């Protein structure tokens, strides 16, 4: 292929690019398709030599996909094809759509290139801004024949593209119909029992859920029969599951906090009540101890008083006994011997003679009882209260 044929291919590429830009302004494409097309445009601009023909065909295929399908498909969506030769891609896919009616035809592009070639002699060529050079008639005829051969090749490729497009459309319609039928059959055959079992399994998961350390997947389990072949909805349901788990964790934490607060308040109330009861008991014990101490003091005082009374009565009885016995026998004795008798001897003598006062006997019994009571009370210690 000569240098001028490459120029014609570049002109055709520029015309196709203008048509694509015009169509993109009227029919905006998605951001993903825009980014993919920019990658391929950079790849197309680096084409050299024989790759330029394949480049033009690939650009035509891209335009047809955007016009007929509304989006890009293979081979453009597979970015690994950027490193493959464009001739191989073209032979593998053969294009999918036809050119737009308002688009410049390959014949017109070649005629434009012929016009540009004819202007080389007059210095008005738009492809070579440098100094013009003369072209001989034979060379011009050779270039013209090459352009005609290129035109025939483009027409042949265009017809193959149309046939491939028709085949692709027919197969695409058949495939879409089969997919729709399968989806309809799957929906009609969806058993209600499966939904019931999925909901029961989800309830069991919720019942045995240990907390935020393990994923719950409650909604995904409930809707499992509907999500088997829908990846997009599955991702959305997974996000909802995560939100549900966070909500449940927050509710459990709030409930635990309220319970802990109630238990703490209850313990504080019980502790305060026990402190008050203990204080009352201590006051009561203190009062009892004080009353016991006073009672012991009173009993000791009574015991001492009774002892004094008993001694007085013993002395009085001894004197009375001596008076009754008479002083005749006592006068014969020495006064010193009489004075030497102790008080205990006098008591013994009065007891032997049996002239003790009954009042004294009863007083002595009372004294003994009081002494026993005093001894019993003395054994009680304050610590026992």
PDB file of N, CA and C in Angstrom, residues 357-367:
ATOM      1  N   UNK A 357     -34.740 -14.555 164.634  1.00  0.00           N
ATOM      2  CA  UNK A 357     -35.942 -13.823 164.195  1.00  0.00           C
ATOM      3  C   UNK A 357     -36.361 -14.308 162.817  1.00  0.00           C
ATOM      4  N   UNK A 358     -37.676 -14.642 162.663  1.00  0.00           N
ATOM      5  CA  UNK A 358     -38.112 -15.077 161.325  1.00  0.00           C
ATOM      6  C   UNK A 358     -37.904 -14.021 160.272  1.00  0.00           C
ATOM      7  N   UNK A 359     -37.989 -12.765 160.675  1.00  0.00           N
ATOM      8  CA  UNK A 359     -37.744 -11.680 159.695  1.00  0.00           C
ATOM      9  C   UNK A 359     -36.322 -11.734 159.202  1.00  0.00           C
ATOM     10  N   UNK A 360     -35.393 -12.051 160.078  1.00  0.00           N
ATOM     11  CA  UNK A 360     -33.984 -12.166 159.689  1.00  0.00           C
ATOM     12  C   UNK A 360     -33.767 -13.294 158.721  1.00  0.00           C
ATOM     13  N   UNK A 361     -34.505 -14.471 159.005  1.00  0.00           N
ATOM     14  CA  UNK A 361     -34.363 -15.604 158.082  1.00  0.00           C
ATOM     15  C   UNK A 361     -34.838 -15.249 156.668  1.00  0.00           C
ATOM     16  N   UNK A 362     -35.973 -14.617 156.624  1.00  0.00           N
ATOM     17  CA  UNK A 362     -36.473 -14.248 155.280  1.00  0.00           C
ATOM     18  C   UNK A 362     -35.561 -13.245 154.611  1.00  0.00           C
ATOM     19  N   UNK A 363     -35.014 -12.337 155.381  1.00  0.00           N
ATOM     20  CA  UNK A 363     -34.083 -11.358 154.787  1.00  0.00           C
ATOM     21  C   UNK A 363     -32.839 -12.047 154.272  1.00  0.00           C
ATOM     22  N   UNK A 364     -32.375 -13.068 155.033  1.00  0.00           N
ATOM     23  CA  UNK A 364     -31.189 -13.800 154.575  1.00  0.00           C
ATOM     24  C   UNK A 364     -31.464 -14.529 153.274  1.00  0.00           C
ATOM     25  N   UNK A 365     -32.660 -15.119 153.130  1.00  0.00           N
ATOM     26  CA  UNK A 365     -33.006 -15.792 151.856  1.00  0.00           C
ATOM     27  C   UNK A 365     -33.059 -14.815 150.697  1.00  0.00           C
ATOM     28  N   UNK A 366     -33.603 -13.639 150.975  1.00  0.00           N
ATOM     29  CA  UNK A 366     -33.647 -12.623 149.906  1.00  0.00           C
ATOM     30  C   UNK A 366     -32.250 -12.200 149.500  1.00  0.00           C
ATOM     31  N   UNK A 367     -31.373 -12.091 150.460  1.00  0.00           N
ATOM     32  CA  UNK A 367     -29.994 -11.705 150.148  1.00  0.00           C
ATOM     33  C   UNK A 367     -29.324 -12.752 149.275  1.00  0.00           C
TER      34      UNK A 367
END
